[in-house]
Amino acid sequence: MGNTGPVIATPVIATTSNPIAPSAAPAASTSTTNYMPNLIGALAASVGIVIGSIGPWVSFMAMSKNGISGDGAVTLVLGIVSMIAMFSILSRGGISRIGDRWIGVGAGVICLVISIPNIMNVTSATTEVFDRTIGAQVGWGLWLTALSSAVLCLTGLTVAKQARRK
């Protein structure tokens, strides 16, 4: 009636005939979401460039000069264009079209090339008055533009390398 002998388990050997490998499914989902924090960072950096371009770039005593009256107009336009490109990639779920994934990198590099010489020009402009050295100071808008440009270069490069093309 019943078999009272020892039970011997036989091992099951996996074969390659299975068309779907178990490790293939998670790799596809993680590759599209790995750069999403960088995409959001690039979008935030673009907003920072826009805000910094509007803010004061130079201050001297009680006076200040906004970035829009000089090179800040260029960085403002580039920040807006980059913001639109990064938002469009984000709204499409990380899918890039017509090379829009490289716009952030290009805008970040150009804004950085604009802001670094401006910082150097402002800090080097000093004069002596009654044996005291006075000079203009870099405003928060120029610092924000430079920092946001550097962040946009780094995060935009990650987005450009990892975004899916369609």
PDB file of N, CA and C in Angstrom, residues 56 73 98 102:
ATOM      1  N   PRO A  56      21.079  89.705  -9.179  1.00  0.00           N
ATOM      2  CA  PRO A  56      22.221  90.621  -9.313  1.00  0.00           C
ATOM      3  C   PRO A  56      23.525  89.873  -9.575  1.00  0.00           C
ATOM      4  N   ALA A  73      21.417  87.876 -20.206  1.00  0.00           N
ATOM      5  CA  ALA A  73      20.330  87.669 -21.172  1.00  0.00           C
ATOM      6  C   ALA A  73      20.571  86.379 -21.961  1.00  0.00           C
ATOM      7  N   ILE A  98      14.931  63.878 -31.294  1.00  0.00           N
ATOM      8  CA  ILE A  98      15.682  64.860 -32.089  1.00  0.00           C
ATOM      9  C   ILE A  98      16.847  65.504 -31.343  1.00  0.00           C
ATOM     10  N   TRP A 102      20.960  66.393 -25.583  1.00  0.00           N
ATOM     11  CA  TRP A 102      22.244  67.090 -25.541  1.00  0.00           C
ATOM     12  C   TRP A 102      22.101  68.591 -25.293  1.00  0.00           C
TER      13      TRP A 102
END
